[in-house]
Amino acid sequence: MPFVRLALLLFVAFPAVAQIQTEAGSATADDGSAMPYEIGTLQVPENRAHAKSRRIGVGFARVRAAHPTGAPPIFLLAGGPGVTMLDIVLDHDAAARRRVKVWQRYAEVADLVVIEQRGYTLRGDMMVLRTPALPLDRPGTVADDVALVRDMARRAAPAYPQADLAGYTIGAMADDVADLAHALGYTKISLLAASFGSQWGLAVMKSHPGLVARAVMSSTEPLDRGYDMPSEVYAVYQRIAWEADRDPALHPWMPPGGLLAAIDATRTRLQNAPVSVVIDAEGGGRQTIMLGVEDYQAALLSAVQPAEGFPRFVLDVYHQHYAEWAREAARERAAGERSLLNPLVNIGLDMSAERKALLRHDPALPVIGEWNFASYLQTRDEWPTPDAGDAFRQPVQDFTPILFVQGDWDASTPMENTLAMLPWFPRARILVLHRAQHGGTFQWLRGQPALAELAYAFLRTGSLEGLPSHASLDPVVFLPPTATPK
């Protein structure tokens, strides 16, 4: 456990809204170097619509800049929602030490501040619900997921009777960021955000104009695009298939028409008849699981990342080699734990009627399925978070400098999301990374040090000069299928 000095307690009030309490500590990077930090709790109103709402804690950490740079502090916003990052200063394993080194690199640019998410924070409430196991003796369906989320909605308030669940919105999370910035004495901040973190960052910019000096956003989710369009996800399958179809190592397994033809043939087969697969049970013995076409849709969404395994999954199942898929499906149907923050935030943000109509009539829906959105749209009225409204969801013109970094193989937040945002941000630039999938800017650019330095320079100076519009990651070495080629 890293050293933590508990003697230092600071209480800072800001306009009778937020208070912070901090402790000093030190973490060790994988090269043995020490990283001093402050870890703290931000106290904020649970429901900002009510003056007498109870206070809740939101965790944060700050790493001071290694030396003065004059750059605004970097606020790191995690994805999810329902993700914590403060374990980096509480754990001491190898992965945490590697992440400490990453944080040290950010601190060469400016102060680094990591804020957690209300309702899912190690310095406050971690609101989760245990979900029941789903049956194995019939195929899985989207309707099962809808029923599971409906059951979560029914049990949420009794499980957390002290909580006002209506307060767990993306707007409140944006206000938490602003409160922490002011409580720490910052008038301007930079954002470093990916996936839901980018959506959270866009909410900060929408709710607090002028606070954000600049931002680096990757795997971007616009406020009205929390649920991905099936055709845009399918386009990722197409881009990966284009390379997989031309890989000589995969030719022994590839049917006429390539990977997409294999997907279509498998989908047709499973629509006509589910399959029954016998596998080794987790606790020993054997068990049988039924798999159908909706299981296949969900499995494709999971298997597409990492891309090197996508052709293996598609071709194995095409050749009726089901064992690996069946084992993963059994794990997915097991009892588990889900964050309450995810449905609370996503259902409260919702989406415009226009976007919903496009989703329901998308031509790729038969391939992709409704796993990405059905359970939340169908239970919308059963959750307490208020509708954010179209005025909040729709973009407005914003002259904040932004570097959008987007992978063209990202099936979780397709690149069309970012392209749709560009007209609203006249001072933004986009760097499209060929073969990059769902992830963050500096995660992708580890193998592109020159580009990484330009991105760091943008955070330091605000200059986008020298950044290209396109770059490529190394070619992917696709994994061979386990099935016997036919």
Coordinates of C-alpha atoms in Angstrom, one line a residue:
M1 CA 0.0 0.0 0.0
P2 CA 1.5 3.4 -0.9
F3 CA 2.4 5.8 1.8
V4 CA -0.4 8.1 2.9
R5 CA 0.0 10.9 5.4
L6 CA -3.3 11.3 7.1
A7 CA -2.2 14.3 9.2
L8 CA -2.8 16.8 6.4
L9 CA -6.5 17.7 6.2
L10 CA -7.7 20.6 4.2
F11 CA -11.2 21.9 4.0
V12 CA -12.0 24.4 1.2
A13 CA -15.4 25.8 0.7
F14 CA -16.6 27.2 -2.6
P15 CA -19.8 29.3 -2.9
A16 CA -21.5 27.2 -0.2
V17 CA -21.7 24.4 -2.7
A18 CA -18.5 22.2 -2.7
Q19 CA -16.0 21.3 0.0
I20 CA -12.8 19.3 -0.4
Q21 CA -10.8 17.2 2.0
T22 CA -7.3 16.0 1.0
E23 CA -4.6 13.8 2.1
A24 CA -1.0 13.6 0.9
G25 CA 0.6 10.4 -0.4
S26 CA 3.1 8.9 -2.7
A27 CA 2.9 6.2 -5.4
T28 CA 5.8 4.3 -7.1
A29 CA 6.1 4.0 -10.9
D30 CA 7.4 0.9 -12.7
D31 CA 10.8 2.5 -13.0
G32 CA 11.0 3.0 -9.2
S33 CA 10.4 6.8 -9.3
A34 CA 8.1 8.4 -6.8
M35 CA 4.9 10.3 -7.6
P36 CA 3.7 12.6 -4.8
Y37 CA 0.0 13.2 -5.0
E38 CA -3.0 14.5 -3.1
I39 CA -6.1 12.3 -2.8
G40 CA -9.3 13.8 -1.7
T41 CA -13.0 13.9 -1.4
L42 CA -15.2 16.6 -3.0
Q43 CA -18.5 17.1 -1.1
V44 CA -21.4 18.1 -3.3
P45 CA -25.2 18.2 -3.2
E46 CA -26.6 14.8 -4.3
N47 CA -29.5 16.4 -6.1
R48 CA -28.6 19.9 -7.3
A49 CA -32.2 20.7 -7.9
H50 CA -32.9 20.7 -4.2
A51 CA -31.3 23.2 -1.8
K52 CA -31.5 20.9 1.1
S53 CA -30.2 17.8 -0.6
R54 CA -27.8 15.7 1.3
R55 CA -24.0 15.9 0.6
I56 CA -22.2 13.0 -1.1
G57 CA -18.5 12.4 -1.7
V58 CA -16.8 12.3 -5.0
G59 CA -13.2 11.2 -5.1
F60 CA -10.4 12.9 -6.8
A61 CA -6.6 12.9 -7.0
R62 CA -4.1 15.7 -8.0
V63 CA -0.6 15.3 -9.2
R64 CA 1.2 18.6 -9.2
A65 CA 3.2 19.6 -12.3
A66 CA 6.8 18.5 -12.3
H67 CA 7.7 22.1 -13.0
P68 CA 5.8 25.3 -13.9
T69 CA 4.6 25.4 -17.5
G70 CA 1.8 27.9 -17.4
A71 CA -0.5 25.4 -19.0
P72 CA -4.0 24.9 -17.5
P73 CA -4.4 21.8 -15.3
I74 CA -5.5 18.6 -17.1
F75 CA -8.7 17.1 -15.8
L76 CA -8.8 13.4 -16.7
L77 CA -12.4 12.1 -17.2
A78 CA -12.9 8.3 -17.2
G79 CA -15.3 6.4 -19.3
G80 CA -18.2 4.2 -18.3
P81 CA -20.2 5.5 -16.6
G82 CA -19.3 3.3 -13.7
V83 CA -15.5 3.4 -13.8
T84 CA -13.1 4.3 -11.1
M85 CA -9.5 5.4 -11.5
L86 CA -8.3 6.2 -8.0
D87 CA -7.2 2.6 -7.5
I88 CA -4.0 3.7 -9.1
V89 CA -3.0 5.4 -5.9
L90 CA -4.5 2.7 -3.6
D91 CA -3.0 -0.4 -5.3
H92 CA 0.7 -1.3 -5.7
D93 CA 0.6 -4.0 -8.4
A94 CA 2.4 -3.9 -11.7
A95 CA -0.5 -2.4 -13.6
A96 CA -0.9 0.4 -11.2
R97 CA 2.8 1.2 -11.3
R98 CA 2.6 1.4 -15.1
R99 CA -0.3 3.8 -14.9
V100 CA 1.6 5.9 -12.3
K101 CA 4.2 6.4 -15.1
V102 CA 1.5 7.6 -17.4
W103 CA 0.3 10.1 -14.9
Q104 CA 3.8 11.4 -14.4
R105 CA 4.0 12.1 -18.1
Y106 CA 0.8 14.1 -17.9
A107 CA 2.3 16.1 -15.0
E108 CA 5.2 17.1 -17.2
V109 CA 2.6 19.2 -19.0
A110 CA 0.6 20.6 -16.1
D111 CA -1.2 19.7 -12.9
L112 CA -3.1 16.5 -13.4
V113 CA -6.5 16.2 -11.7
V114 CA -8.5 12.9 -11.8
I115 CA -12.1 13.2 -10.7
E116 CA -14.3 10.1 -10.1
Q117 CA -18.0 9.7 -10.9
R118 CA -20.7 10.4 -8.3
G119 CA -22.3 7.2 -7.3
Y120 CA -19.3 5.1 -8.3
T121 CA -16.3 6.4 -6.3
L122 CA -13.9 4.9 -3.9
R123 CA -14.2 8.1 -1.7
G124 CA -18.0 8.0 -1.6
D125 CA -20.8 5.7 -2.6
M126 CA -20.3 2.7 -4.9
M127 CA -23.9 2.0 -5.9
V128 CA -24.2 -1.4 -7.5
L129 CA -26.8 -4.2 -7.8
R130 CA -26.3 -7.9 -8.0
T131 CA -28.0 -9.3 -11.1
P132 CA -29.3 -12.8 -11.4
A133 CA -28.0 -15.6 -13.7
L134 CA -29.9 -16.0 -17.0
P135 CA -31.0 -19.5 -18.1
L136 CA -28.8 -21.6 -20.3
D137 CA -31.5 -23.9 -21.6
R138 CA -32.8 -21.4 -24.2
P139 CA -31.1 -18.8 -26.4
G140 CA -30.3 -15.4 -24.9
T141 CA -32.4 -12.4 -26.1
V142 CA -32.5 -8.7 -25.9
A143 CA -35.8 -9.2 -24.0
D144 CA -33.8 -10.9 -21.3
D145 CA -31.6 -7.8 -20.9
V146 CA -34.7 -5.5 -20.9
A147 CA -36.1 -7.6 -18.1
L148 CA -32.9 -7.5 -16.2
V149 CA -32.6 -3.7 -16.4
R150 CA -36.3 -3.4 -15.5
D151 CA -35.6 -5.5 -12.4
M152 CA -32.7 -3.2 -11.5
A153 CA -35.0 -0.2 -11.8
R154 CA -37.4 -1.8 -9.4
R155 CA -34.8 -2.7 -6.8
A156 CA -32.6 0.4 -7.0
A157 CA -34.4 2.7 -4.6
P158 CA -35.0 0.0 -1.9
A159 CA -31.3 -1.0 -2.2
Y160 CA -30.2 2.6 -1.5
P161 CA -33.0 4.2 0.6
Q162 CA -30.8 7.1 1.7
A163 CA -30.1 8.2 -1.9
D164 CA -31.9 10.6 -4.1
L165 CA -31.3 8.7 -7.4
A166 CA -32.7 11.6 -9.4
G167 CA -29.5 13.5 -8.8
Y168 CA -27.2 11.1 -10.7
T169 CA -27.2 12.9 -14.1
I170 CA -24.5 13.9 -16.5
G171 CA -25.4 17.5 -15.9
A172 CA -24.7 17.0 -12.2
M173 CA -21.4 15.3 -13.0
A174 CA -20.4 18.3 -15.2
D175 CA -21.2 20.6 -12.2
D176 CA -19.0 18.4 -10.0
V177 CA -16.1 19.0 -12.4
A178 CA -16.6 22.8 -12.2
D179 CA -17.0 22.7 -8.5
L180 CA -13.7 20.8 -8.1
A181 CA -11.9 23.1 -10.5
H182 CA -12.9 26.2 -8.5
A183 CA -12.3 24.6 -5.1
L184 CA -8.7 23.8 -6.2
G185 CA -8.3 27.4 -7.4
Y186 CA -8.4 26.9 -11.2
T187 CA -10.2 29.3 -13.4
K188 CA -9.4 27.4 -16.6
I189 CA -8.8 23.7 -17.2
S190 CA -7.9 21.3 -20.0
L191 CA -9.8 18.1 -20.6
L192 CA -8.4 14.7 -21.4
A193 CA -11.3 12.4 -22.0
A194 CA -12.3 9.2 -23.9
S195 CA -15.6 7.4 -24.5
F196 CA -18.2 8.4 -21.9
G197 CA -15.5 10.7 -20.6
S198 CA -15.7 12.7 -23.8
Q199 CA -19.5 12.9 -23.4
W200 CA -19.0 14.1 -19.8
G201 CA -16.5 16.6 -21.1
L202 CA -18.9 17.9 -23.7
A203 CA -21.5 18.3 -20.9
V204 CA -18.9 20.4 -18.9
M205 CA -18.4 22.6 -21.9
K206 CA -22.1 23.0 -22.5
S207 CA -23.0 23.7 -18.8
H208 CA -19.9 25.9 -18.0
P209 CA -18.9 27.9 -21.1
G210 CA -15.4 29.3 -20.8
L211 CA -14.1 26.9 -18.2
V212 CA -12.4 24.6 -20.6
A213 CA -9.4 26.1 -22.3
R214 CA -8.7 23.1 -24.6
A215 CA -9.5 19.4 -24.8
V216 CA -8.1 16.2 -26.2
M217 CA -11.0 13.8 -26.8
S218 CA -10.9 10.3 -28.2
S219 CA -13.6 7.7 -28.9
T220 CA -16.0 10.6 -28.8
E221 CA -19.7 10.3 -27.7
P222 CA -21.7 13.4 -28.5
L223 CA -24.5 14.2 -26.1
D224 CA -27.2 12.9 -28.5
R225 CA -25.3 9.9 -29.6
G226 CA -24.9 7.7 -26.5
Y227 CA -26.5 4.8 -28.4
D228 CA -24.6 3.9 -31.5
M229 CA -26.2 3.7 -34.9
P230 CA -26.2 0.0 -36.1
S231 CA -25.0 1.0 -39.6
E232 CA -22.0 2.8 -38.2
V233 CA -21.0 -0.2 -36.1
Y234 CA -21.5 -2.4 -39.2
A235 CA -19.1 -0.1 -41.1
V236 CA -16.4 -1.0 -38.6
Y237 CA -17.0 -4.7 -39.4
Q238 CA -16.6 -3.8 -43.1
R239 CA -13.3 -2.0 -42.5
I240 CA -11.8 -4.9 -40.5
A241 CA -13.2 -7.4 -43.1
W242 CA -11.5 -5.6 -45.9
E243 CA -8.1 -6.4 -44.4
A244 CA -9.0 -9.8 -43.1
D245 CA -10.3 -10.9 -46.5
R246 CA -6.9 -10.1 -48.0
D247 CA -4.9 -12.0 -45.4
P248 CA -3.4 -15.1 -47.0
A249 CA -3.2 -16.8 -43.6
L250 CA -7.0 -16.8 -43.2
H251 CA -7.8 -18.0 -46.8
P252 CA -8.2 -21.7 -45.8
W253 CA -11.2 -20.8 -43.6
M254 CA -12.6 -17.9 -45.7
P255 CA -15.9 -18.6 -47.6
P256 CA -16.7 -17.0 -50.9
G257 CA -17.6 -13.4 -50.2
G258 CA -15.3 -13.1 -47.3
L259 CA -15.9 -12.3 -43.6
L260 CA -19.2 -10.5 -44.1
A261 CA -20.6 -13.4 -46.1
A262 CA -19.6 -15.7 -43.2
I263 CA -21.5 -13.4 -40.8
D264 CA -24.6 -13.4 -43.0
A265 CA -24.6 -17.2 -43.4
T266 CA -24.2 -17.8 -39.7
R267 CA -26.9 -15.4 -38.9
T268 CA -29.3 -17.1 -41.3
R269 CA -28.4 -20.5 -39.9
L270 CA -29.0 -19.4 -36.3
Q271 CA -32.3 -17.7 -37.2
N272 CA -33.5 -21.0 -38.6
A273 CA -32.3 -23.1 -35.7
P274 CA -30.5 -22.3 -32.4
V275 CA -27.6 -24.6 -31.5
S276 CA -27.0 -26.6 -28.4
V277 CA -23.4 -26.8 -27.1
V278 CA -22.0 -28.9 -24.3
I279 CA -19.1 -27.3 -22.4
D280 CA -17.1 -27.7 -19.2
A281 CA -18.9 -26.0 -16.3
E282 CA -17.0 -23.4 -14.2
G283 CA -17.5 -25.5 -11.0
G284 CA -16.7 -28.8 -12.7
G285 CA -18.8 -31.2 -14.7
R286 CA -20.5 -30.5 -18.0
Q287 CA -23.3 -28.1 -18.9
T288 CA -25.4 -27.4 -22.0
I289 CA -26.1 -23.9 -23.4
M290 CA -28.4 -22.9 -26.2
L291 CA -27.2 -20.2 -28.5
G292 CA -29.4 -18.2 -31.0
V293 CA -29.2 -15.4 -33.4
E294 CA -29.4 -12.6 -30.7
D295 CA -26.6 -14.3 -28.8
Y296 CA -24.6 -14.0 -32.0
Q297 CA -25.3 -10.3 -32.4
A298 CA -24.1 -9.7 -28.9
A299 CA -21.1 -11.8 -29.4
L300 CA -20.1 -10.0 -32.5
L301 CA -20.2 -6.7 -30.6
S302 CA -17.9 -8.2 -28.0
A303 CA -15.5 -10.0 -30.4
V304 CA -14.8 -7.0 -32.6
Q305 CA -12.3 -5.8 -30.1
P306 CA -9.4 -6.6 -30.1
A307 CA -9.6 -6.8 -33.9
E308 CA -7.0 -9.5 -34.2
G309 CA -9.5 -12.0 -32.7
F310 CA -12.6 -10.9 -34.7
P311 CA -12.0 -13.0 -37.8
R312 CA -11.2 -16.0 -35.6
F313 CA -14.5 -15.7 -33.9
V314 CA -16.5 -15.2 -37.1
L315 CA -14.8 -18.0 -38.9
D316 CA -14.9 -20.5 -36.0
V317 CA -18.7 -20.0 -35.6
Y318 CA -19.2 -20.1 -39.4
H319 CA -17.5 -23.5 -39.4
Q320 CA -19.7 -24.6 -36.5
H321 CA -16.9 -24.6 -34.0
Y322 CA -18.9 -23.3 -31.1
A323 CA -17.0 -24.2 -27.9
E324 CA -15.1 -20.9 -27.3
W325 CA -18.2 -18.8 -28.0
A326 CA -20.4 -21.1 -25.7
R327 CA -17.9 -20.7 -22.8
E328 CA -18.0 -16.9 -23.1
A329 CA -21.8 -16.9 -23.4
A330 CA -22.1 -18.9 -20.3
R331 CA -19.9 -16.4 -18.4
E332 CA -22.0 -13.6 -19.8
R333 CA -25.2 -15.2 -18.5
A334 CA -23.8 -15.8 -15.0
A335 CA -24.9 -13.8 -12.0
G336 CA -22.9 -10.6 -11.7
E337 CA -22.8 -7.0 -10.5
R338 CA -23.8 -3.9 -12.4
S339 CA -23.2 -0.2 -11.6
L340 CA -26.4 1.8 -11.0
L341 CA -24.7 4.9 -12.4
N342 CA -24.7 3.6 -15.9
P343 CA -28.5 3.3 -16.4
L344 CA -29.1 6.4 -14.3
V345 CA -26.9 8.6 -16.4
N346 CA -27.6 7.1 -19.8
I347 CA -31.4 7.0 -19.3
G348 CA -31.5 10.5 -17.9
L349 CA -29.5 11.8 -20.9
D350 CA -31.7 9.8 -23.3
M351 CA -31.8 11.0 -26.9
S352 CA -33.8 13.1 -29.3
A353 CA -36.9 11.7 -31.0
E354 CA -35.2 12.0 -34.3
R355 CA -32.2 9.9 -33.2
K356 CA -34.6 7.2 -31.8
A357 CA -36.4 7.0 -35.1
L358 CA -33.1 6.6 -37.0
L359 CA -32.1 3.8 -34.6
R360 CA -35.3 1.9 -35.0
H361 CA -35.2 2.0 -38.8
D362 CA -31.5 1.5 -39.4
P363 CA -30.7 -0.9 -42.2
A364 CA -28.0 -2.7 -40.3
L365 CA -30.3 -3.5 -37.3
P366 CA -30.8 -7.2 -38.3
V367 CA -27.0 -7.7 -38.1
I368 CA -26.1 -5.6 -35.1
G369 CA -29.3 -6.0 -33.1
E370 CA -30.8 -3.8 -30.3
W371 CA -28.4 -4.8 -27.5
N372 CA -26.9 -1.3 -27.5
F373 CA -30.1 0.6 -26.6
A374 CA -33.3 -1.5 -26.2
S375 CA -33.0 -2.1 -22.4
Y376 CA -32.6 1.6 -21.7
L377 CA -35.2 2.9 -24.1
Q378 CA -37.8 0.4 -23.0
T379 CA -37.4 1.2 -19.3
R380 CA -37.0 5.0 -19.6
D381 CA -40.0 5.8 -17.5
E382 CA -39.1 3.4 -14.7
W383 CA -35.9 5.3 -13.7
P384 CA -35.9 8.5 -11.6
T385 CA -33.4 10.6 -13.5
P386 CA -35.1 13.5 -15.3
D387 CA -34.8 13.8 -19.1
A388 CA -31.9 16.1 -20.0
G389 CA -33.9 17.6 -22.8
D390 CA -33.1 18.4 -26.5
A391 CA -31.7 21.8 -25.6
F392 CA -29.0 20.1 -23.6
R393 CA -28.4 17.2 -26.0
Q394 CA -28.1 19.2 -29.2
P395 CA -24.6 20.7 -30.0
V396 CA -24.0 24.4 -30.1
Q397 CA -21.2 26.3 -31.8
D398 CA -18.1 26.4 -29.5
F399 CA -14.7 27.9 -30.3
T400 CA -12.8 25.9 -27.7
P401 CA -9.7 24.3 -29.4
I402 CA -10.2 20.5 -29.4
L403 CA -8.1 17.7 -30.7
F404 CA -10.4 14.8 -31.6
V405 CA -8.4 11.6 -32.0
Q406 CA -10.5 8.8 -33.4
G407 CA -9.9 5.2 -34.5
D408 CA -11.6 4.0 -37.7
W409 CA -11.9 0.5 -36.2
D410 CA -13.8 1.7 -33.1
A411 CA -17.1 -0.2 -32.9
S412 CA -18.0 1.1 -29.5
T413 CA -18.0 4.8 -30.5
P414 CA -17.8 4.8 -34.3
M415 CA -15.9 7.6 -36.1
E416 CA -19.2 9.1 -37.5
N417 CA -19.8 10.4 -34.0
T418 CA -16.7 12.6 -34.2
L419 CA -17.3 13.6 -37.8
A420 CA -20.8 14.8 -36.8
M421 CA -19.3 17.1 -34.1
L422 CA -16.7 18.9 -36.3
P423 CA -19.0 21.6 -37.8
W424 CA -19.9 22.7 -34.3
F425 CA -16.3 23.3 -33.3
P426 CA -14.6 25.6 -35.8
R427 CA -11.3 25.5 -33.9
A428 CA -11.2 21.7 -33.7
R429 CA -9.0 19.2 -35.5
I430 CA -9.4 15.5 -36.0
L431 CA -6.7 12.9 -36.2
V432 CA -8.1 9.7 -37.7
L433 CA -6.0 6.7 -36.7
H434 CA -6.4 3.8 -39.1
R435 CA -6.9 0.5 -37.2
A436 CA -7.3 2.1 -33.8
Q437 CA -10.2 0.8 -31.8
H438 CA -11.9 1.9 -28.6
G439 CA -9.4 3.6 -26.3
G440 CA -7.6 6.8 -25.4
T441 CA -5.3 9.1 -27.3
F442 CA -2.1 8.4 -25.6
Q443 CA -2.8 4.7 -25.3
W444 CA -3.0 4.6 -29.1
L445 CA 0.0 6.8 -29.6
R446 CA 2.5 4.9 -27.6
G447 CA 3.9 3.5 -30.8
Q448 CA 3.8 6.9 -32.5
P449 CA 6.0 9.1 -30.2
A450 CA 6.2 12.0 -32.6
L451 CA 2.5 12.3 -32.8
A452 CA 2.2 11.8 -29.0
E453 CA 4.6 14.8 -28.5
L454 CA 2.4 16.9 -30.7
A455 CA -0.6 16.0 -28.6
Y456 CA 1.2 16.8 -25.4
A457 CA 2.3 20.1 -27.0
F458 CA -1.3 20.9 -27.7
L459 CA -2.2 20.4 -24.0
R460 CA 0.7 22.6 -23.1
T461 CA 0.3 25.4 -25.6
G462 CA -3.0 25.1 -27.4
S463 CA -1.3 24.8 -30.8
L464 CA -2.5 22.3 -33.3
E465 CA 0.2 23.0 -35.8
G466 CA 2.0 20.0 -37.3
L467 CA -0.7 17.5 -36.5
P468 CA -1.8 15.4 -39.5
S469 CA -5.4 14.5 -40.2
H470 CA -4.6 10.8 -40.7
A471 CA -2.1 8.3 -39.4
S472 CA -1.9 4.5 -39.3
L473 CA -1.2 2.1 -36.6
D474 CA 0.8 -1.1 -37.4
P475 CA -1.0 -3.7 -39.4
V476 CA -2.9 -6.3 -37.3
V477 CA -1.8 -9.9 -37.2
F478 CA -5.1 -11.8 -37.2
L479 CA -5.3 -14.9 -35.0
P480 CA -6.0 -18.1 -37.0
P481 CA -9.3 -19.8 -36.3
T482 CA -9.3 -22.9 -34.1
A483 CA -11.8 -24.8 -36.3
T484 CA -10.5 -27.3 -38.9
P485 CA -10.5 -25.5 -42.3
K486 CA -13.0 -26.9 -44.9

